[in-house]
XYZ file of C-alpha atoms in Angstrom:
689
model
C -13.356 -13.283 16.014
C -11.909 -15.789 14.102
C -10.323 -15.223 10.961
C -13.143 -15.964 9.112
C -14.266 -12.628 9.773
C -17.340 -10.750 10.280
C -20.363 -12.129 8.243
C -23.622 -10.504 8.024
C -26.970 -12.279 6.892
C -28.034 -9.837 3.770
C -25.617 -10.510 0.762
C -25.988 -7.076 -0.429
C -25.340 -5.564 3.047
C -22.170 -7.645 3.329
C -20.614 -6.469 0.059
C -20.699 -2.664 1.110
C -18.022 -3.279 3.388
C -14.385 -4.381 3.946
C -13.815 -7.154 6.486
C -11.317 -4.495 8.211
C -14.588 -1.784 8.206
C -16.796 -4.656 9.463
C -14.512 -5.784 12.550
C -14.202 -1.752 13.379
C -17.686 -1.063 13.081
C -18.483 -4.617 15.085
C -15.916 -2.889 17.695
C -17.813 0.150 17.972
C -21.231 -1.134 18.032
C -20.547 -3.387 21.108
C -19.005 -0.156 22.763
C -22.029 1.020 22.747
C -24.229 -1.790 24.826
C -25.540 -0.659 27.935
C -27.080 -3.409 30.214
C -25.881 -6.099 27.419
C -28.864 -4.336 24.835
C -27.773 -1.310 22.170
C -30.657 0.695 22.073
C -31.399 3.781 19.198
C -30.413 6.225 22.023
C -26.924 4.727 22.357
C -25.837 5.345 18.629
C -25.532 9.198 17.944
C -22.354 9.201 20.252
C -20.828 6.291 18.681
C -22.132 7.230 15.202
C -20.469 10.743 15.299
C -17.230 9.207 15.978
C -17.293 7.415 12.641
C -15.320 7.712 9.256
C -17.160 9.567 7.026
C -19.730 10.968 9.471
C -17.368 12.601 12.116
C -16.543 16.149 10.001
C -20.117 16.205 8.456
C -22.996 15.537 11.162
C -22.820 16.510 14.676
C -24.912 14.233 17.387
C -28.098 16.518 17.151
C -28.133 15.866 13.235
C -27.398 12.122 13.709
C -30.229 11.822 16.269
C -32.634 13.541 14.170
C -32.125 11.436 11.004
C -32.043 8.067 13.058
C -35.335 9.537 14.327
C -37.047 9.223 11.137
C -36.141 5.754 11.281
C -36.606 4.881 14.600
C -39.193 7.033 16.482
C -38.937 5.078 19.928
C -35.068 5.737 20.978
C -35.231 3.205 23.627
C -36.054 0.288 20.443
C -33.705 -2.360 20.730
C -31.208 -2.654 17.570
C -28.984 -5.525 16.113
C -25.720 -5.039 14.206
C -27.278 -5.493 10.752
C -29.824 -2.441 11.544
C -26.694 -0.645 12.931
C -24.904 -0.960 9.496
C -27.969 -0.092 7.684
C -28.337 3.148 9.594
C -24.541 3.704 9.063
C -25.298 3.639 5.247
C -28.060 5.695 5.421
C -26.369 8.273 7.250
C -23.134 8.451 5.284
C -25.730 8.867 2.137
C -27.297 11.915 4.200
C -23.561 13.308 4.980
C -22.683 12.805 1.093
C -25.701 14.927 0.394
C -24.722 17.553 2.759
C -21.570 17.584 1.440
C -22.520 18.083 -2.245
C -20.704 17.509 -5.258
C -17.185 18.575 -4.193
C -14.494 17.009 -6.493
C -12.202 14.584 -5.057
C -8.760 16.269 -5.760
C -6.586 13.796 -3.746
C -3.478 12.015 -5.238
C -4.455 8.689 -7.374
C -2.719 6.525 -4.891
C -4.495 8.034 -2.226
C -8.003 7.747 -3.842
C -8.101 4.480 -2.293
C -10.613 1.531 -2.754
C -12.892 2.168 -0.248
C -16.384 4.485 -1.556
C -19.698 5.334 0.054
C -21.909 3.112 -2.033
C -19.437 0.420 -3.818
C -20.465 0.993 -7.229
C -17.920 -0.373 -10.096
C -17.174 1.525 -13.236
C -17.919 -1.314 -15.614
C -15.640 0.946 -18.377
C -12.914 0.542 -15.777
C -13.605 -3.161 -15.427
C -13.155 -3.897 -18.989
C -10.319 -1.648 -19.611
C -7.990 -3.474 -16.677
C -9.492 -6.694 -17.926
C -8.112 -5.601 -21.291
C -4.495 -4.876 -19.702
C -4.591 -8.265 -17.919
C -5.405 -9.897 -21.281
C -2.493 -8.148 -22.999
C 0.088 -8.509 -20.305
C -0.412 -11.767 -18.796
C -1.956 -13.638 -21.803
C 1.057 -15.659 -22.584
C 1.940 -16.139 -18.426
C 2.967 -20.117 -18.346
C 0.249 -20.730 -15.536
C -2.327 -18.199 -16.381
C -2.944 -18.582 -20.326
C -5.226 -21.500 -19.477
C -7.359 -18.909 -17.862
C -6.710 -15.749 -20.301
C -8.157 -13.930 -22.309
C -11.032 -13.000 -19.429
C -14.347 -11.507 -21.083
C -14.497 -7.939 -20.059
C -18.337 -8.226 -19.820
C -18.458 -10.999 -17.569
C -17.066 -11.477 -13.672
C -14.393 -13.988 -14.815
C -11.675 -11.312 -13.266
C -13.516 -11.622 -9.824
C -13.565 -14.970 -9.834
C -10.020 -15.537 -11.114
C -8.122 -13.029 -8.133
C -9.641 -15.181 -5.658
C -6.416 -17.646 -5.391
C -4.399 -14.638 -5.071
C -1.859 -15.949 -8.215
C -2.936 -12.945 -10.852
C -2.457 -10.275 -8.221
C 0.961 -11.391 -7.469
C 1.694 -11.510 -11.442
C 0.277 -8.294 -11.986
C 2.338 -6.776 -9.111
C 5.214 -8.280 -11.419
C 4.252 -6.657 -14.391
C 3.818 -3.084 -12.599
C 7.434 -3.495 -10.812
C 9.237 -6.169 -12.093
C 11.104 -8.937 -9.690
C 8.877 -7.700 -6.855
C 7.515 -11.171 -5.869
C 9.824 -14.153 -6.456
C 7.413 -16.465 -8.027
C 9.064 -19.580 -6.315
C 7.093 -17.903 -3.323
C 3.615 -18.271 -4.828
C 1.491 -21.276 -4.128
C 0.466 -22.227 -7.844
C -1.315 -25.494 -7.734
C -4.507 -26.043 -9.765
C -6.599 -26.434 -6.476
C -5.322 -24.509 -3.560
C -6.531 -24.871 -0.031
C -8.019 -22.013 2.054
C -4.038 -21.596 3.555
C -2.575 -21.582 0.671
C -4.935 -19.034 -0.886
C -4.560 -16.741 1.917
C -0.800 -16.899 1.906
C -1.212 -15.684 -1.867
C -3.342 -12.777 -0.869
C -1.071 -12.078 1.977
C 2.064 -11.821 -0.226
C 0.019 -9.787 -2.567
C -0.792 -7.345 0.011
C 2.404 -7.039 1.536
C 4.211 -6.741 -1.707
C 1.630 -4.236 -2.980
C 2.222 -1.736 -0.182
C 6.236 -2.421 -1.288
C 5.754 -0.981 -4.691
C 3.361 1.681 -3.151
C 0.100 0.833 -3.265
C -2.491 1.982 -0.457
C -4.244 -1.012 0.876
C -5.309 -0.131 4.424
C -8.734 -0.901 4.169
C -8.345 -4.353 2.407
C -7.520 -7.969 4.253
C -7.113 -11.156 2.633
C -10.582 -12.401 3.333
C -11.982 -9.061 0.850
C -9.522 -10.684 -1.905
C -10.758 -14.177 -0.965
C -14.360 -13.291 -1.823
C -13.299 -11.405 -4.836
C -14.782 -8.281 -3.472
C -15.497 -5.949 -6.840
C -14.964 -2.415 -5.913
C -11.780 -3.638 -3.686
C -9.981 -5.581 -6.274
C -11.021 -2.692 -9.142
C -9.395 -0.266 -6.636
C -6.095 -2.322 -6.292
C -5.772 -3.583 -9.714
C -6.196 0.063 -10.723
C -3.261 1.431 -8.380
C -1.036 -1.268 -10.111
C -1.814 -0.672 -13.502
C -1.036 3.104 -12.635
C 1.881 2.345 -10.819
C 3.101 0.397 -14.014
C 1.706 2.991 -16.400
C 3.770 5.933 -14.590
C 7.071 4.415 -13.753
C 8.797 6.201 -16.459
C 7.901 9.630 -15.021
C 11.072 10.692 -12.788
C 13.951 12.141 -13.994
C 16.305 9.073 -13.046
C 14.215 7.022 -15.900
C 13.709 9.853 -18.293
C 16.282 12.588 -17.806
C 14.787 14.218 -20.870
C 12.153 15.381 -18.640
C 14.507 18.397 -17.670
C 13.202 19.871 -20.473
C 9.945 21.011 -18.966
C 12.026 23.616 -16.702
C 14.343 26.219 -17.047
C 16.665 26.665 -13.715
C 17.723 24.527 -11.047
C 15.315 25.750 -8.698
C 12.475 24.653 -11.015
C 14.421 20.852 -11.076
C 14.023 20.761 -7.452
C 10.240 21.408 -7.475
C 10.109 18.922 -10.514
C 11.778 16.264 -8.395
C 9.009 16.576 -6.011
C 5.923 16.152 -8.197
C 4.014 12.958 -7.578
C 4.220 11.184 -10.989
C 0.410 12.290 -12.224
C 1.476 16.055 -11.887
C 4.767 15.459 -13.581
C 2.483 14.119 -16.505
C -0.078 16.983 -16.450
C 3.302 19.153 -16.563
C 4.567 17.666 -19.649
C 1.076 17.112 -21.418
C 1.079 20.935 -20.931
C 4.475 21.749 -22.141
C 3.535 20.395 -25.451
C 0.237 21.955 -25.529
C 1.436 25.388 -25.325
C 4.206 24.538 -27.891
C 1.009 23.518 -30.345
C -0.884 26.720 -29.083
C -3.505 25.620 -27.124
C -4.656 28.358 -24.953
C -5.975 26.471 -22.030
C -4.320 24.770 -19.108
C -4.740 21.442 -18.102
C -5.209 20.813 -14.463
C -7.201 17.468 -14.280
C -7.626 14.166 -16.106
C -11.680 14.383 -16.046
C -13.204 17.785 -16.927
C -10.396 19.500 -18.787
C -10.083 16.635 -21.562
C -13.980 15.956 -21.888
C -14.022 18.001 -25.050
C -11.337 16.203 -26.867
C -9.508 19.336 -28.046
C -6.226 18.912 -25.872
C -5.911 15.488 -27.065
C -6.180 16.879 -30.772
C -3.315 19.650 -30.096
C -1.176 16.904 -28.270
C -1.307 14.413 -30.877
C -0.860 16.942 -33.586
C 2.404 18.067 -32.360
C 3.834 14.653 -31.226
C 2.684 12.764 -33.865
C 1.917 14.964 -36.989
C 2.339 12.237 -39.570
C -0.969 10.134 -38.232
C -2.936 13.316 -37.384
C -5.241 15.859 -39.547
C -7.026 19.391 -38.789
C -10.088 17.572 -39.192
C -10.076 16.128 -35.654
C -10.156 20.086 -34.430
C -12.795 21.135 -36.972
C -15.411 18.372 -35.896
C -17.671 19.895 -33.484
C -19.521 16.902 -32.203
C -17.163 15.801 -29.373
C -18.014 12.389 -29.502
C -16.587 12.290 -32.844
C -13.439 13.976 -31.953
C -12.851 11.591 -29.052
C -12.959 8.889 -31.925
C -10.966 10.490 -34.435
C -8.101 10.914 -31.188
C -8.403 7.356 -29.972
C -7.850 6.146 -34.016
C -5.030 8.355 -34.034
C -3.152 7.117 -31.058
C -3.765 3.551 -32.290
C -1.548 4.399 -34.974
C 1.286 5.348 -32.292
C 0.874 1.200 -30.776
C -1.342 2.782 -27.999
C -3.210 0.449 -25.956
C -6.828 1.189 -25.890
C -7.545 1.943 -22.315
C -10.692 4.059 -23.013
C -13.617 4.713 -25.209
C -14.788 7.830 -26.747
C -17.861 7.953 -24.385
C -15.086 7.645 -21.711
C -13.401 10.608 -22.711
C -16.578 12.407 -23.280
C -17.625 11.438 -19.621
C -14.397 12.476 -18.363
C -13.063 9.267 -16.725
C -10.011 10.115 -14.401
C -8.512 6.913 -14.124
C -9.018 5.936 -17.839
C -7.522 9.407 -19.121
C -4.844 9.368 -16.786
C -3.893 5.968 -18.458
C -4.369 6.702 -21.991
C -2.320 10.151 -21.555
C 0.590 7.925 -19.518
C 0.303 5.505 -22.603
C 1.156 8.174 -25.144
C 3.777 9.540 -22.956
C 5.535 5.807 -23.087
C 4.838 5.758 -26.900
C 6.109 9.449 -27.722
C 7.135 11.619 -25.251
C 8.293 14.120 -27.573
C 11.299 15.466 -25.590
C 14.642 16.096 -26.803
C 17.823 13.830 -26.077
C 20.195 16.899 -25.512
C 23.118 15.023 -23.946
C 24.347 18.468 -22.241
C 21.150 18.327 -20.271
C 22.456 16.744 -16.843
C 21.613 12.920 -16.439
C 20.367 12.184 -12.977
C 20.542 8.451 -14.121
C 24.158 8.420 -13.714
C 24.199 7.993 -9.637
C 27.478 7.462 -7.350
C 27.112 4.591 -5.110
C 26.318 6.839 -2.217
C 23.261 8.289 -4.161
C 22.333 4.602 -4.925
C 22.122 3.988 -1.435
C 20.390 6.996 -0.394
C 17.970 6.457 -3.100
C 17.341 2.888 -1.898
C 16.788 4.294 1.839
C 14.309 7.217 0.588
C 12.304 4.372 -1.395
C 12.048 2.044 1.865
C 10.985 4.918 3.855
C 8.665 6.421 1.628
C 6.917 3.292 1.108
C 6.882 2.590 5.031
C 5.084 6.212 6.080
C 2.647 5.529 2.889
C 2.025 1.965 4.473
C 0.606 3.690 7.864
C -2.472 4.944 6.624
C -1.572 8.613 7.192
C -3.747 11.233 5.518
C -0.645 12.581 3.361
C 0.511 10.458 0.467
C 4.554 10.974 0.396
C 5.687 11.290 -3.405
C 9.088 12.606 -2.775
C 10.639 11.751 0.725
C 13.367 14.597 0.928
C 10.964 17.058 -0.792
C 7.436 15.917 1.302
C 9.185 16.264 4.708
C 10.207 19.833 4.694
C 7.318 21.139 6.285
C 7.313 18.805 9.321
C 3.768 18.027 8.749
C 4.124 14.467 7.403
C 6.759 13.676 9.970
C 4.016 14.977 12.507
C 1.427 12.493 11.130
C 3.891 9.883 11.317
C 4.988 10.570 15.070
C 1.467 10.462 15.869
C 0.830 7.447 14.530
C 3.531 5.452 15.723
C 3.436 7.321 19.034
C 0.000 8.219 19.518
C -0.219 11.271 21.826
C 2.984 12.521 21.105
C 1.692 15.473 18.871
C 0.721 19.053 20.066
C -1.700 19.800 16.838
C -2.273 22.936 18.176
C 0.961 24.108 17.920
C 1.487 22.572 14.424
C 0.529 24.132 11.041
C -0.908 22.047 8.164
C 0.146 22.729 4.564
C 0.035 24.523 2.126
C 2.118 26.621 4.663
C 3.282 30.138 3.349
C 5.231 31.431 6.174
C 9.068 29.785 6.551
C 8.690 29.961 10.152
C 5.694 27.786 10.543
C 7.807 25.223 8.634
C 10.568 25.624 11.324
C 8.044 25.526 13.970
C 6.591 22.187 12.861
C 10.183 20.748 12.339
C 11.224 21.886 15.867
C 8.533 20.087 17.182
C 9.505 16.784 15.125
C 12.774 17.159 17.029
C 11.629 17.640 20.313
C 8.957 14.652 20.109
C 12.242 12.817 19.110
C 14.454 13.332 21.689
C 11.691 12.564 24.354
C 11.528 9.067 22.555
C 15.437 9.140 23.067
C 16.291 9.277 19.346
C 20.198 10.367 18.942
C 19.902 13.778 17.871
C 23.033 15.410 18.920
C 23.520 19.267 17.275
C 20.014 18.354 14.792
C 17.778 21.514 14.722
C 14.581 21.709 12.680
C 15.900 23.611 10.078
C 18.149 21.005 9.242
C 14.998 19.216 7.946
C 13.428 22.544 6.464
C 16.374 22.646 4.641
C 16.309 19.242 3.515
C 19.168 17.639 4.787
C 19.303 14.183 3.245
C 21.317 12.413 5.956
C 19.580 13.609 9.040
C 16.273 13.074 7.537
C 17.262 9.753 6.503
C 18.632 9.458 10.294
C 15.911 10.550 12.035
C 13.419 8.260 9.738
C 15.315 5.132 10.752
C 15.182 5.930 14.273
C 11.430 6.105 13.863
C 11.163 3.159 11.820
C 12.822 1.367 14.481
C 10.821 2.743 17.584
C 7.860 1.925 15.402
C 8.777 -2.069 15.330
C 9.954 -2.216 18.719
C 6.872 -0.917 20.389
C 4.939 -3.590 18.221
C 7.212 -6.168 19.926
C 7.077 -4.464 23.254
C 3.260 -4.205 23.199
C 2.885 -7.969 22.126
C 4.836 -8.661 25.379
C 3.396 -5.996 27.713
C 1.384 -8.546 29.882
C 4.581 -10.093 31.117
C 7.925 -8.327 31.433
C 6.910 -5.206 30.012
C 10.351 -4.017 29.381
C 11.572 -2.327 26.564
C 12.747 -4.704 23.155
C 16.338 -3.905 22.533
C 18.501 -4.667 19.321
C 20.084 -7.353 21.297
C 16.980 -9.302 22.402
C 15.875 -9.455 18.866
C 19.440 -10.529 17.711
C 18.827 -13.448 20.667
C 15.612 -14.314 19.827
C 16.713 -15.094 16.184
C 19.848 -17.077 17.130
C 17.723 -19.047 19.700
C 14.998 -19.861 16.992
C 17.281 -20.938 14.567
C 19.705 -22.982 17.018
C 16.021 -24.839 18.749
C 15.077 -26.062 15.027
C 18.323 -28.049 14.765
C 20.269 -25.760 12.522
C 23.744 -24.449 13.273
C 23.865 -21.025 11.724
C 24.399 -18.322 14.213
C 25.284 -14.527 13.613
C 27.288 -12.107 15.992
C 25.607 -9.040 15.042
C 23.005 -7.462 12.225
C 26.174 -6.689 10.159
C 27.467 -10.135 10.142
C 28.891 -10.474 6.865
C 27.725 -14.176 6.617
C 24.415 -12.925 6.218
C 24.835 -11.654 2.927
C 24.275 -15.600 1.433
C 20.628 -15.506 3.098
C 21.097 -19.168 4.740
C 20.552 -17.615 8.176
C 16.912 -15.757 7.095
C 15.938 -18.775 5.365
C 16.789 -21.235 8.592
C 15.092 -18.492 10.834
C 11.859 -18.347 8.345
C 11.872 -22.223 8.437
C 12.282 -22.176 12.291
C 9.143 -20.119 12.661
C 7.085 -21.753 10.252
C 8.136 -25.037 9.389
C 8.001 -26.161 5.695
C 7.585 -22.380 4.254
C 11.191 -22.938 2.555
C 11.441 -25.223 -0.194
C 14.473 -26.269 0.200
C 15.019 -27.746 -3.182
C 14.878 -23.895 -4.422
C 17.279 -22.562 -2.177
C 21.174 -22.164 -3.148
C 24.495 -22.125 -1.697
C 24.961 -18.422 -1.863
C 28.652 -18.662 -3.138
C 28.366 -15.812 -5.666
C 26.218 -12.489 -6.255
C 23.626 -14.281 -8.393
C 23.008 -17.568 -5.769
C 22.967 -14.860 -3.014
C 20.448 -12.770 -4.889
C 18.140 -15.469 -5.656
C 18.330 -16.314 -1.912
C 17.358 -12.632 -0.957
C 14.451 -12.393 -3.339
C 13.104 -15.529 -1.946
C 13.480 -14.713 1.594
C 11.716 -11.372 1.173
C 8.666 -12.964 -0.839
C 8.673 -15.502 1.797
C 8.713 -13.272 4.526
C 5.679 -11.245 2.998
C 3.932 -14.826 2.313
C 3.981 -15.323 6.231
C 2.579 -11.785 7.028
C 5.752 -9.576 7.169
C 5.409 -5.895 6.181
C 8.867 -5.174 5.141
C 10.254 -2.842 2.533
C 13.789 -3.914 2.053
C 15.498 -5.119 -1.155
C 17.544 -8.031 -2.046
C 20.888 -5.829 -2.403
C 20.232 -5.045 1.376
C 20.458 -8.250 2.150
C 23.262 -8.988 -0.064
C 25.324 -6.174 1.141
C 24.391 -6.546 4.667
C 22.576 -3.136 5.453
C 22.463 -2.959 8.959
C 19.286 -1.130 9.446
C 17.544 -3.244 6.829
C 18.632 -6.627 8.300
C 17.575 -5.485 11.575
C 14.121 -4.371 10.515
C 13.787 -7.566 8.569
C 14.769 -9.963 11.502
C 12.205 -7.827 14.153
C 9.311 -8.150 11.440
C 9.931 -11.965 11.404
C 10.106 -12.098 15.279
C 6.800 -10.145 15.575
C 4.753 -12.102 13.340
C 6.272 -15.380 14.932
C 5.320 -13.961 18.227
C 1.623 -12.898 17.321
C 0.939 -16.949 16.322
C -1.362 -18.578 18.748
C -0.050 -21.853 17.346
C 3.512 -22.529 18.242
C 4.849 -23.401 15.305
C 8.806 -22.602 16.445
C 9.647 -26.374 16.831
C 9.820 -28.116 13.609
C 7.144 -30.745 14.400
C 7.556 -34.567 13.229
C 7.172 -35.209 9.340
C 4.112 -37.396 10.768
C 2.399 -34.410 12.607
C 3.338 -31.834 10.305
C 1.894 -33.514 7.332
C -1.671 -33.901 9.311
C -1.723 -30.457 10.129
C -0.876 -29.471 6.760
C -3.555 -31.795 5.108
C -6.252 -29.868 7.567
C -5.964 -26.620 6.501
C -8.602 -25.301 9.135
C -7.605 -22.100 10.978
C -9.530 -23.667 13.985
C -7.127 -26.466 14.111
C -4.479 -24.987 13.396
C -5.132 -22.242 16.003
C -5.558 -25.189 18.524
C -2.142 -26.996 18.067
C -0.233 -25.694 21.221
C 3.049 -26.359 21.999
C 4.672 -26.205 25.632
C 8.180 -25.163 23.895
C 9.707 -21.894 23.615
C 7.861 -20.424 26.964
C 9.943 -17.498 27.476
C 9.144 -16.528 24.230
C 5.407 -17.706 23.486
C 3.700 -17.511 26.767
C 2.170 -14.156 26.621
C 1.273 -14.236 23.074
C -2.611 -15.285 23.365
C -3.051 -12.387 26.043
C -1.188 -9.850 24.212
C -2.750 -10.701 20.659
C -6.217 -10.607 22.390
C -5.515 -6.972 23.623
C -4.539 -5.665 19.755
C -7.049 -3.153 19.489
C -8.622 -2.532 15.631
C -10.145 0.968 14.636
C -12.479 1.512 11.961
C -10.538 3.543 9.889
C -7.281 1.977 10.159
C -5.461 -1.449 11.127
C -1.791 -1.328 10.178
C -0.476 -2.515 12.840
C -2.642 -5.625 12.926
C -4.374 -7.562 10.691
C -3.149 -5.449 7.622
C 0.299 -4.661 8.802
C 0.946 -8.093 9.121
C -1.595 -9.648 6.416
C -3.174 -11.776 9.691
C -6.975 -11.615 9.527
C -7.462 -12.935 12.968
C -8.067 -10.604 15.715
C -9.694 -11.408 18.787
C -11.998 -8.756 20.747
């Protein structure tokens, strides 16, 4: 299968699936073949294992439902009919499930739905947000403002620039804009690079992108685009809802035990806690437990605004009996606080969870009503050691969330203490290693069950040759930060080395070591004609970034614009180089979670992950672009942005590195639920089956 993806002739049918889903479903469909044909009777065992069906319908029920449309079980069926049958089964499964509420975290409520409808109110709100925050952007202002009633948004995202800019609005400085391709007309390669940069950077700020591929963004698929934008906006609006940014949140709790619990809350849960804190003070009798049904009558909003901004409010809001009229009055009052209007009175009355959450976050940003009592402990004043721990916590947390496991991690040190998350990660990076019969799923009331989970985590780690001398499961249960970080580092390193080993398994089949990665990087740079070499991953010369810039240039000629590179002689120049390195690596397709400071300070662990990620990306490329081609040849290749042409450019060089790549890549499997260690992990949409 080429980078062009899987296409079906019916546009509506095509629009119901992401490219990742289509690839997985095509693979499952082909696996049902007997004697070269797929027949109706072959489908139930395959369908019964598919996401969305496996927990709701058994094979007998699937056979019965298929029988309604296909009485003849011997009838031959094509791929499009298979997709329609899958959608039909999903609808029946949804009906069987009933209208159960989805209680998952907003970041986990990702982009795929049963029938991909889009919420026009949300679209309109997000377009307004984009117009407001990016209206003066030098590149985008010729395209903005967008019309919320049109499909301008979905057309504009196709070149990737808007989404990259939006990531920087959400978390400033995530993407080095020098790495974004910003010509007026982009060729397919350049567009793909922008989307790859976007997806890898989105992961690096905490978005869930497991079911999105670059092809989906090139096509501007509405439900996927809105799902991704929704996550970015929420991350932006909830950025201050932590104790580091807003130490005044300590006012919400009374003692130190509650502080620990507060620190472990997801941002939206923190927002609810803040809201209920003020509502209780205002005399509101109910507790708000969600951003939907509990806010429909507008009463909670009226109480909240009356206590936070009495100068803009009146009792008339509460005295009004009509919910629509009350919702309108609430929005008028909020507007006096300069809160951007994310929702309409109709959205409040209908209980739109995403838009209500955005609205409450806006109110918090403009007036949180918390005291600035200086006696309260300020968590913002952190020691250098704390800052290092905080950076590593963030890197490992984002890496875990990028794997597509069922649990979303908000606070690493709190969320891993019951052992369940670590078991999920172990099962992901070392399939089959977890004995789920001996594991207990949260919520866990009995403390010894948490210890059992963590003991299994330690046991599996020892089986994978992790260094765990004198470490017991109870150390994780007690939240020992040093040991948790040490374990996770070994887990992340194991994951990367496994990916590399899998690429080479058809040749030497040997374990990959840190030394192999170091030698590969040095050889790559040397063969490209550069002289920079490093002795280890803690070589202080790495701090100026030159070695990594040369390495990236060696694996993909012309990816580095040397006019933008500094000499790295002081901290400011080093930071510019480090920011550029990270964005260029993500643009190629490397899934990395380090910060510029990790390069500047030569953080050995993160330097290794960066190098290994570049190596993993390079070894997957069917075109050996390691040796810089001549200017003429390279220009010819760059001017023909065809994936097929690029794939056919073979080079006999680097045989010891690249000879097995074609074989091993073809054996990378992709399933229908996630593909984080294949095309999504690497932003690479090329999968062969």
